[in-house]
Amino acid sequence: AAAQDGLNGLAATLPPVFEGFWERLEALREAAVAFRLAPALDALAQHGTEYERAAFERDFPPGSALPKTEEWLAGIPAPAKDVSKTVAAGVAQLISSTDPDYPLAETLHLDVERLENLHEQASRLATVAAVGLMVKQALTKAGLPVHLIAQVVDEPSLAPQQQPKERIDRSDEPNLVPVLRTGRGGLVEPAGRLEPEDQGEAKAVQQSQDEASPIARRMLPDLFHVLEPPVPPTESVQTVIDGGCSAVCAGAGVPWTDSQRSALQEAARGVLEGTSPVLAIMRKRLGSALAAAMCPDGRVSEMTPSPAELKKHGLAAVALPLVQLATAGRAVCEHQCKVHGPRLAAMLATM
């Protein structure tokens, strides 16, 4: 029995010991790799631009034609002579385009993988924004309070916060309790005082009516991730939408009827299948927002356009992913200007 206990003790003790040794070995290996790569990374950071430009000029010597790049620059609405602004507008247009034959400039070949990823994200953002607009209209028709709708379709920082009501000293009226009547405040004389536990319960009920369900608040962000490739069936996506709407309505005591559910599903189906005109509008708005945010003068960190402008155009629901997308797009623009800036400037000067 003692020997068996000893074996059991070893069986319980040795695995963590070996795991600790393995973790230390992994840390040493990573440190050694980082030490060996450090000089190469430093050299790449210092001379990477020159290397890429030289590699590009081997395939397209200076003075040779770049037909796709010329077509791309010519297709940018009102191209500016400023290279960085023109590139920003062109990359934003490329990311948000739905044209399969959109010209891919020769200078963008090294960024193809990144651009494809950004294009897919922009497509999802437009879809989620369009669905958010449909949800907002459906919940408004259902009679849901405006502040709850804002918590569902807007980012939390954009949702209007309810201002705390000014407290009135009614110490001389101990038997009067302020309550909310239909559309106005009033004072009623209760049959008896509220006990402490009743007050806590009433407070919890009021708080639940002032805050949307966590399921509903997470609906659009969850939808953005659900739509990642491979895209799930439309019915599965609509289940997420219906679950969020049902949750926020149930929490507010507002009925969510079958007819309202069916109308929203029909409208959302057109968005999810790419046939809704609302989706086309949201794509154009997204492209404009991206162009503004990716412009060298744009304030990506401050979410250009402003939160109020995003809310006005129905893009508030995707504000944070939009900032991330614009930041990644700006990195592509900066790379283009560093490597190909002089050549693009010469081409713009002849247009």
C-alpha positions as a LaTeX table, in Angstrom:
\begin{tabular}{lrrr}
\hline
Residue & $x$ (\AA) & $y$ (\AA) & $z$ (\AA) \\
\hline
Ala1 & 0.00 & 0.00 & 0.00 \\
Ala2 & 2.85 & 2.38 & 0.84 \\
Ala3 & 4.57 & 1.61 & $-2.44$ \\
Gln4 & 1.34 & 2.24 & $-4.33$ \\
Asp5 & 0.90 & 5.56 & $-2.52$ \\
Gly6 & 4.45 & 6.49 & $-3.50$ \\
Leu7 & 3.79 & 5.73 & $-7.13$ \\
Asn8 & 0.59 & 7.76 & $-7.04$ \\
Gly9 & 2.51 & 10.66 & $-5.53$ \\
Leu10 & 5.12 & 10.52 & $-8.27$ \\
Ala11 & 2.39 & 10.34 & $-10.91$ \\
Ala12 & 0.83 & 13.49 & $-9.51$ \\
Thr13 & 4.12 & 15.38 & $-9.00$ \\
Leu14 & 6.23 & 14.59 & $-12.06$ \\
Pro15 & 3.98 & 15.98 & $-14.86$ \\
Pro16 & 4.07 & 19.58 & $-13.53$ \\
Val17 & 7.85 & 19.27 & $-13.06$ \\
Phe18 & 8.37 & 18.14 & $-16.66$ \\
Glu19 & 5.98 & 20.82 & $-17.90$ \\
Gly20 & 8.03 & 23.43 & $-16.06$ \\
Phe21 & 11.25 & 22.15 & $-17.65$ \\
Trp22 & 9.61 & 22.18 & $-21.08$ \\
Glu23 & 8.38 & 25.75 & $-20.66$ \\
Arg24 & 11.89 & 26.89 & $-19.70$ \\
Leu25 & 13.35 & 25.15 & $-22.76$ \\
Glu26 & 10.75 & 26.83 & $-25.00$ \\
Ala27 & 11.59 & 30.21 & $-23.50$ \\
Leu28 & 15.30 & 29.61 & $-24.11$ \\
Arg29 & 14.65 & 28.54 & $-27.68$ \\
Glu30 & 12.55 & 31.64 & $-28.40$ \\
Ala31 & 15.19 & 33.89 & $-26.83$ \\
Ala32 & 17.93 & 32.28 & $-28.96$ \\
Val33 & 15.90 & 32.72 & $-32.15$ \\
Ala34 & 15.16 & 36.35 & $-31.30$ \\
Phe35 & 18.88 & 36.97 & $-30.63$ \\
Arg36 & 19.88 & 35.45 & $-33.97$ \\
Leu37 & 17.18 & 37.36 & $-35.89$ \\
Ala38 & 17.73 & 40.73 & $-34.23$ \\
Pro39 & 20.50 & 41.92 & $-36.62$ \\
Ala40 & 18.51 & 40.84 & $-39.67$ \\
Leu41 & 15.37 & 42.60 & $-38.39$ \\
Asp42 & 17.35 & 45.77 & $-37.72$ \\
Ala43 & 18.80 & 45.70 & $-41.22$ \\
Leu44 & 15.35 & 45.04 & $-42.70$ \\
Ala45 & 13.88 & 47.97 & $-40.79$ \\
Gln46 & 16.64 & 50.28 & $-42.03$ \\
His47 & 16.92 & 49.12 & $-45.63$ \\
Gly48 & 13.63 & 47.34 & $-46.31$ \\
Thr49 & 12.19 & 50.21 & $-48.34$ \\
Glu50 & 15.25 & 50.41 & $-50.60$ \\
Tyr51 & 15.25 & 46.64 & $-51.07$ \\
Glu52 & 11.56 & 46.54 & $-52.06$ \\
Arg53 & 11.98 & 49.47 & $-54.45$ \\
Ala54 & 15.01 & 47.83 & $-56.08$ \\
Ala55 & 13.17 & 44.50 & $-56.41$ \\
Phe56 & 10.17 & 46.27 & $-57.98$ \\
Glu57 & 12.37 & 48.18 & $-60.43$ \\
Arg58 & 13.94 & 44.93 & $-61.63$ \\
Asp59 & 10.50 & 43.93 & $-62.96$ \\
Phe60 & 9.36 & 47.45 & $-63.85$ \\
Pro61 & 12.39 & 49.63 & $-64.64$ \\
Pro62 & 12.06 & 53.39 & $-64.14$ \\
Gly63 & 10.37 & 54.92 & $-67.16$ \\
Ser64 & 8.46 & 51.77 & $-68.06$ \\
Ala65 & 4.66 & 51.85 & $-68.22$ \\
Leu66 & 2.50 & 50.78 & $-65.30$ \\
Pro67 & $-0.91$ & 50.47 & $-67.03$ \\
Lys68 & $-2.82$ & 49.03 & $-64.06$ \\
Thr69 & $-1.43$ & 51.69 & $-61.73$ \\
Glu70 & $-2.36$ & 54.44 & $-64.19$ \\
Glu71 & $-5.88$ & 53.01 & $-64.50$ \\
Trp72 & $-6.14$ & 52.82 & $-60.71$ \\
Leu73 & $-5.03$ & 56.42 & $-60.19$ \\
Ala74 & $-7.30$ & 57.68 & $-62.96$ \\
Gly75 & $-10.29$ & 55.94 & $-61.40$ \\
Ile76 & $-9.92$ & 57.61 & $-58.02$ \\
Pro77 & $-12.65$ & 60.28 & $-57.65$ \\
Ala78 & $-11.10$ & 63.75 & $-57.93$ \\
Pro79 & $-7.49$ & 62.56 & $-57.49$ \\
Ala80 & $-5.38$ & 65.07 & $-55.64$ \\
Lys81 & $-1.85$ & 65.97 & $-56.61$ \\
Asp82 & $-0.87$ & 65.01 & $-53.07$ \\
Val83 & 0.39 & 61.43 & $-53.36$ \\
Ser84 & $-0.52$ & 60.35 & $-49.83$ \\
Lys85 & $-4.11$ & 61.63 & $-50.10$ \\
Thr86 & $-4.59$ & 60.05 & $-53.51$ \\
Val87 & $-3.24$ & 56.70 & $-52.35$ \\
Ala88 & $-5.45$ & 56.81 & $-49.23$ \\
Ala89 & $-8.56$ & 57.45 & $-51.34$ \\
Gly90 & $-7.56$ & 54.73 & $-53.81$ \\
Val91 & $-6.87$ & 52.08 & $-51.16$ \\
Ala92 & $-10.15$ & 52.92 & $-49.40$ \\
Gln93 & $-11.98$ & 52.56 & $-52.71$ \\
Leu94 & $-10.27$ & 49.23 & $-53.38$ \\
Ile95 & $-11.06$ & 47.86 & $-49.91$ \\
Ser96 & $-14.75$ & 48.76 & $-50.13$ \\
Ser97 & $-15.24$ & 47.90 & $-53.83$ \\
Thr98 & $-17.55$ & 45.12 & $-54.95$ \\
Asp99 & $-16.28$ & 45.14 & $-58.54$ \\
Pro100 & $-14.45$ & 41.85 & $-59.26$ \\
Asp101 & $-12.63$ & 43.56 & $-62.16$ \\
Tyr102 & $-11.35$ & 46.47 & $-60.08$ \\
Pro103 & $-7.81$ & 47.25 & $-61.33$ \\
Leu104 & $-5.04$ & 46.03 & $-59.05$ \\
Ala105 & $-2.10$ & 48.37 & $-59.45$ \\
Glu106 & 1.33 & 46.86 & $-60.06$ \\
Thr107 & 2.59 & 48.75 & $-57.01$ \\
Leu108 & 0.07 & 46.89 & $-54.81$ \\
His109 & 1.21 & 43.37 & $-55.67$ \\
Leu110 & 3.24 & 42.98 & $-52.49$ \\
Asp111 & 0.18 & 44.00 & $-50.43$ \\
Val112 & $-2.31$ & 41.67 & $-52.13$ \\
Glu113 & $-2.75$ & 39.35 & $-49.15$ \\
Arg114 & $-3.31$ & 42.22 & $-46.74$ \\
Leu115 & $-5.71$ & 43.93 & $-49.12$ \\
Glu116 & $-7.75$ & 40.76 & $-49.57$ \\
Asn117 & $-8.05$ & 40.43 & $-45.79$ \\
Leu118 & $-9.07$ & 44.08 & $-45.42$ \\
His119 & $-11.59$ & 43.75 & $-48.26$ \\
Glu120 & $-13.23$ & 40.80 & $-46.51$ \\
Gln121 & $-13.41$ & 42.73 & $-43.23$ \\
Ala122 & $-14.92$ & 45.76 & $-44.97$ \\
Ser123 & $-17.56$ & 43.56 & $-46.55$ \\
Arg124 & $-18.49$ & 42.17 & $-43.13$ \\
Leu125 & $-18.57$ & 45.66 & $-41.63$ \\
Ala126 & $-21.00$ & 46.87 & $-44.30$ \\
Thr127 & $-23.23$ & 43.83 & $-43.75$ \\
Val128 & $-23.30$ & 44.29 & $-39.97$ \\
Ala129 & $-23.97$ & 48.02 & $-40.33$ \\
Ala130 & $-26.87$ & 47.33 & $-42.70$ \\
Val131 & $-28.29$ & 44.69 & $-40.35$ \\
Gly132 & $-27.94$ & 47.16 & $-37.48$ \\
Leu133 & $-30.02$ & 49.68 & $-39.41$ \\
Met134 & $-32.70$ & 47.05 & $-40.04$ \\
Val135 & $-32.71$ & 46.10 & $-36.35$ \\
Lys136 & $-33.00$ & 49.74 & $-35.32$ \\
Gln137 & $-36.04$ & 50.23 & $-37.54$ \\
Ala138 & $-37.67$ & 47.00 & $-36.31$ \\
Leu139 & $-37.14$ & 47.80 & $-32.62$ \\
Thr140 & $-38.42$ & 51.35 & $-33.14$ \\
Lys141 & $-41.63$ & 50.00 & $-34.70$ \\
Ala142 & $-41.94$ & 47.54 & $-31.81$ \\
Gly143 & $-42.04$ & 50.49 & $-29.40$ \\
Leu144 & $-38.74$ & 49.87 & $-27.60$ \\
Pro145 & $-37.39$ & 52.91 & $-25.70$ \\
Val146 & $-34.81$ & 54.92 & $-27.60$ \\
His147 & $-32.04$ & 54.49 & $-25.01$ \\
Leu148 & $-32.35$ & 50.69 & $-25.20$ \\
Ile149 & $-32.22$ & 50.74 & $-29.00$ \\
Ala150 & $-29.06$ & 52.84 & $-28.79$ \\
Gln151 & $-27.43$ & 50.27 & $-26.51$ \\
Val152 & $-28.14$ & 47.56 & $-29.08$ \\
Val153 & $-27.19$ & 49.24 & $-32.36$ \\
Asp154 & $-24.58$ & 51.77 & $-31.15$ \\
Glu155 & $-21.24$ & 51.35 & $-29.46$ \\
Pro156 & $-21.63$ & 51.77 & $-25.68$ \\
Ser157 & $-19.68$ & 55.02 & $-25.78$ \\
Leu158 & $-22.09$ & 56.38 & $-28.39$ \\
Ala159 & $-25.31$ & 55.30 & $-26.71$ \\
Pro160 & $-27.00$ & 58.23 & $-24.95$ \\
Gln161 & $-26.66$ & 57.92 & $-21.24$ \\
Gln162 & $-29.67$ & 58.64 & $-19.11$ \\
Gln163 & $-29.02$ & 61.61 & $-16.91$ \\
Pro164 & $-29.67$ & 60.99 & $-13.22$ \\
Lys165 & $-32.70$ & 62.84 & $-12.06$ \\
Glu166 & $-32.19$ & 65.64 & $-9.59$ \\
Arg167 & $-33.07$ & 64.49 & $-6.12$ \\
Ile168 & $-35.61$ & 66.61 & $-4.26$ \\
Asp169 & $-35.57$ & 66.82 & $-0.51$ \\
Arg170 & $-39.00$ & 65.70 & 0.66 \\
Ser171 & $-38.15$ & 65.04 & 4.25 \\
Asp172 & $-41.27$ & 66.91 & 5.23 \\
Glu173 & $-43.40$ & 64.46 & 3.20 \\
Pro174 & $-42.41$ & 61.07 & 4.63 \\
Asn175 & $-45.46$ & 59.24 & 3.29 \\
Leu176 & $-45.04$ & 60.36 & $-0.33$ \\
Val177 & $-42.95$ & 58.29 & $-2.74$ \\
Pro178 & $-42.14$ & 59.62 & $-6.25$ \\
Val179 & $-43.19$ & 57.21 & $-9.00$ \\
Leu180 & $-43.26$ & 57.39 & $-12.77$ \\
Arg181 & $-46.72$ & 57.69 & $-14.26$ \\
Thr182 & $-47.53$ & 57.31 & $-17.94$ \\
Gly183 & $-45.26$ & 59.81 & $-19.60$ \\
Arg184 & $-44.87$ & 62.10 & $-16.57$ \\
Gly185 & $-43.61$ & 62.12 & $-13.00$ \\
Gly186 & $-46.03$ & 62.31 & $-10.13$ \\
Leu187 & $-46.54$ & 61.69 & $-6.47$ \\
Val188 & $-48.92$ & 59.10 & $-5.13$ \\
Glu189 & $-49.80$ & 58.21 & $-1.62$ \\
Pro190 & $-49.00$ & 54.50 & $-1.13$ \\
Ala191 & $-50.98$ & 52.19 & 1.06 \\
Gly192 & $-47.90$ & 51.61 & 3.18 \\
Arg193 & $-44.17$ & 52.19 & 3.32 \\
Leu194 & $-41.87$ & 50.17 & 1.08 \\
Glu195 & $-39.83$ & 47.71 & 3.05 \\
Pro196 & $-36.03$ & 47.64 & 2.38 \\
Glu197 & $-36.28$ & 44.38 & 0.43 \\
Asp198 & $-39.13$ & 45.83 & $-1.65$ \\
Gln199 & $-37.00$ & 48.88 & $-2.40$ \\
Gly200 & $-34.14$ & 46.66 & $-3.56$ \\
Glu201 & $-36.45$ & 44.66 & $-5.78$ \\
Ala202 & $-37.96$ & 47.82 & $-7.28$ \\
Lys203 & $-34.46$ & 49.19 & $-7.89$ \\
Ala204 & $-33.42$ & 45.99 & $-9.67$ \\
Val205 & $-36.52$ & 46.12 & $-11.86$ \\
Gln206 & $-35.83$ & 49.75 & $-12.77$ \\
Gln207 & $-32.19$ & 48.95 & $-13.59$ \\
Ser208 & $-33.22$ & 46.04 & $-15.81$ \\
Gln209 & $-35.54$ & 48.39 & $-17.71$ \\
Asp210 & $-32.77$ & 50.97 & $-18.16$ \\
Glu211 & $-30.18$ & 48.50 & $-19.49$ \\
Ala212 & $-30.48$ & 46.29 & $-22.53$ \\
Ser213 & $-29.85$ & 42.58 & $-22.20$ \\
Pro214 & $-26.16$ & 41.58 & $-22.52$ \\
Ile215 & $-27.23$ & 39.21 & $-25.30$ \\
Ala216 & $-28.72$ & 42.12 & $-27.22$ \\
Arg217 & $-25.73$ & 44.41 & $-26.59$ \\
Arg218 & $-23.40$ & 41.74 & $-27.94$ \\
Met219 & $-25.57$ & 40.92 & $-30.95$ \\
Leu220 & $-23.85$ & 43.05 & $-33.61$ \\
Pro221 & $-20.25$ & 42.45 & $-32.40$ \\
Asp222 & $-21.03$ & 38.72 & $-32.29$ \\
Leu223 & $-22.52$ & 38.97 & $-35.77$ \\
Phe224 & $-19.28$ & 40.49 & $-37.07$ \\
His225 & $-17.38$ & 37.40 & $-35.89$ \\
Val226 & $-20.08$ & 34.92 & $-36.92$ \\
Leu227 & $-19.81$ & 36.14 & $-40.52$ \\
Glu228 & $-16.12$ & 35.27 & $-40.72$ \\
Pro229 & $-15.33$ & 32.77 & $-43.51$ \\
Pro230 & $-16.61$ & 30.18 & $-43.94$ \\
Val231 & $-19.88$ & 32.11 & $-43.76$ \\
Pro232 & $-22.60$ & 30.15 & $-41.92$ \\
Pro233 & $-26.08$ & 29.58 & $-43.39$ \\
Thr234 & $-28.41$ & 32.57 & $-43.45$ \\
Glu235 & $-30.78$ & 30.86 & $-41.01$ \\
Ser236 & $-28.02$ & 30.58 & $-38.40$ \\
Val237 & $-27.20$ & 34.27 & $-38.68$ \\
Gln238 & $-30.86$ & 35.20 & $-38.39$ \\
Thr239 & $-31.06$ & 33.16 & $-35.20$ \\
Val240 & $-28.44$ & 35.45 & $-33.66$ \\
Ile241 & $-30.37$ & 38.54 & $-34.79$ \\
Asp242 & $-33.70$ & 37.26 & $-33.51$ \\
Gly243 & $-32.17$ & 36.20 & $-30.20$ \\
Gly244 & $-30.84$ & 39.71 & $-29.56$ \\
Cys245 & $-34.13$ & 41.41 & $-30.46$ \\
Ser246 & $-36.17$ & 38.97 & $-28.39$ \\
Ala247 & $-33.89$ & 39.46 & $-25.38$ \\
Val248 & $-34.01$ & 43.27 & $-25.38$ \\
Cys249 & $-37.78$ & 43.32 & $-25.89$ \\
Ala250 & $-38.38$ & 40.77 & $-23.14$ \\
Gly251 & $-36.22$ & 42.76 & $-20.72$ \\
Ala252 & $-38.19$ & 45.92 & $-21.44$ \\
Gly253 & $-41.57$ & 44.21 & $-21.33$ \\
Val254 & $-42.24$ & 45.05 & $-24.99$ \\
Pro255 & $-43.88$ & 42.34 & $-27.11$ \\
Trp256 & $-41.83$ & 40.97 & $-30.01$ \\
Thr257 & $-44.49$ & 39.52 & $-32.27$ \\
Asp258 & $-44.21$ & 36.91 & $-34.99$ \\
Ser259 & $-45.08$ & 39.47 & $-37.66$ \\
Gln260 & $-42.29$ & 41.78 & $-36.48$ \\
Arg261 & $-39.87$ & 38.85 & $-36.41$ \\
Ser262 & $-40.84$ & 37.78 & $-39.94$ \\
Ala263 & $-40.50$ & 41.32 & $-41.31$ \\
Leu264 & $-37.01$ & 41.69 & $-39.84$ \\
Gln265 & $-35.94$ & 38.28 & $-41.12$ \\
Glu266 & $-37.10$ & 39.15 & $-44.63$ \\
Ala267 & $-35.25$ & 42.46 & $-44.59$ \\
Ala268 & $-32.10$ & 40.92 & $-43.10$ \\
Arg269 & $-32.14$ & 38.11 & $-45.66$ \\
Gly270 & $-31.68$ & 40.61 & $-48.47$ \\
Val271 & $-28.69$ & 42.10 & $-46.66$ \\
Leu272 & $-27.10$ & 38.74 & $-45.90$ \\
Glu273 & $-27.57$ & 37.54 & $-49.49$ \\
Gly274 & $-26.22$ & 40.80 & $-50.94$ \\
Thr275 & $-29.38$ & 41.88 & $-52.77$ \\
Ser276 & $-30.59$ & 44.68 & $-50.50$ \\
Pro277 & $-30.20$ & 48.29 & $-51.74$ \\
Val278 & $-29.54$ & 49.24 & $-48.11$ \\
Leu279 & $-26.34$ & 47.18 & $-48.23$ \\
Ala280 & $-25.15$ & 49.09 & $-51.33$ \\
Ile281 & $-25.77$ & 52.37 & $-49.51$ \\
Met282 & $-23.88$ & 51.21 & $-46.43$ \\
Arg283 & $-20.93$ & 50.13 & $-48.59$ \\
Lys284 & $-20.71$ & 53.63 & $-50.07$ \\
Arg285 & $-20.89$ & 55.20 & $-46.62$ \\
Leu286 & $-18.24$ & 52.82 & $-45.35$ \\
Gly287 & $-15.97$ & 53.72 & $-48.25$ \\
Ser288 & $-16.35$ & 57.43 & $-47.48$ \\
Ala289 & $-15.65$ & 56.86 & $-43.79$ \\
Leu290 & $-12.57$ & 54.79 & $-44.62$ \\
Ala291 & $-11.25$ & 57.42 & $-47.01$ \\
Ala292 & $-11.65$ & 60.12 & $-44.37$ \\
Ala293 & $-10.02$ & 58.03 & $-41.66$ \\
Met294 & $-7.13$ & 56.80 & $-43.82$ \\
Cys295 & $-6.27$ & 60.26 & $-45.11$ \\
Pro296 & $-2.93$ & 61.50 & $-43.71$ \\
Asp297 & $-4.85$ & 64.33 & $-42.04$ \\
Gly298 & $-7.51$ & 61.96 & $-40.70$ \\
Arg299 & $-7.65$ & 61.16 & $-37.01$ \\
Val300 & $-7.98$ & 57.39 & $-36.96$ \\
Ser301 & $-7.63$ & 57.19 & $-33.19$ \\
Glu302 & $-10.39$ & 59.78 & $-32.80$ \\
Met303 & $-12.67$ & 57.89 & $-35.16$ \\
Thr304 & $-12.98$ & 60.25 & $-38.12$ \\
Pro305 & $-15.78$ & 60.95 & $-38.98$ \\
Ser306 & $-16.95$ & 61.95 & $-35.52$ \\
Pro307 & $-19.11$ & 59.59 & $-33.41$ \\
Ala308 & $-22.15$ & 61.76 & $-34.14$ \\
Glu309 & $-21.47$ & 61.48 & $-37.89$ \\
Leu310 & $-21.06$ & 57.71 & $-37.64$ \\
Lys311 & $-24.33$ & 57.45 & $-35.78$ \\
Lys312 & $-26.08$ & 59.66 & $-38.33$ \\
His313 & $-25.00$ & 57.38 & $-41.20$ \\
Gly314 & $-25.70$ & 54.13 & $-39.38$ \\
Leu315 & $-22.04$ & 53.15 & $-38.88$ \\
Ala316 & $-21.98$ & 53.54 & $-35.10$ \\
Ala317 & $-22.51$ & 49.81 & $-34.59$ \\
Val318 & $-19.18$ & 49.08 & $-36.30$ \\
Ala319 & $-17.21$ & 52.05 & $-34.99$ \\
Leu320 & $-14.45$ & 50.09 & $-33.25$ \\
Pro321 & $-13.87$ & 47.54 & $-36.07$ \\
Leu322 & $-13.91$ & 50.49 & $-38.47$ \\
Val323 & $-11.08$ & 52.16 & $-36.56$ \\
Gln324 & $-9.07$ & 48.92 & $-36.67$ \\
Leu325 & $-9.73$ & 48.55 & $-40.39$ \\
Ala326 & $-8.75$ & 52.16 & $-41.09$ \\
Thr327 & $-5.56$ & 51.75 & $-39.05$ \\
Ala328 & $-4.55$ & 48.66 & $-41.04$ \\
Gly329 & $-5.46$ & 50.42 & $-44.30$ \\
Arg330 & $-3.34$ & 53.41 & $-43.37$ \\
Ala331 & $-0.36$ & 51.07 & $-42.89$ \\
Val332 & $-0.82$ & 49.90 & $-46.50$ \\
Cys333 & $-0.96$ & 53.53 & $-47.67$ \\
Glu334 & 2.21 & 54.45 & $-45.79$ \\
His335 & 3.98 & 51.43 & $-47.29$ \\
Gln336 & 2.92 & 52.49 & $-50.79$ \\
Cys337 & 4.16 & 56.04 & $-50.27$ \\
Lys338 & 7.51 & 54.95 & $-48.83$ \\
Val339 & 8.30 & 52.45 & $-51.57$ \\
His340 & 6.59 & 53.96 & $-54.63$ \\
Gly341 & 5.96 & 57.60 & $-53.63$ \\
Pro342 & 8.28 & 59.29 & $-56.15$ \\
Arg343 & 7.05 & 57.19 & $-59.03$ \\
Leu344 & 3.37 & 57.72 & $-58.15$ \\
Ala345 & 3.99 & 61.47 & $-57.83$ \\
Ala346 & 5.48 & 61.55 & $-61.33$ \\
Met347 & 2.48 & 59.71 & $-62.72$ \\
Leu348 & 0.03 & 62.05 & $-60.99$ \\
Ala349 & 1.85 & 65.08 & $-62.35$ \\
Thr350 & 1.06 & 63.96 & $-65.92$ \\
Met351 & $-2.67$ & 63.45 & $-65.28$ \\
\hline
\end{tabular}
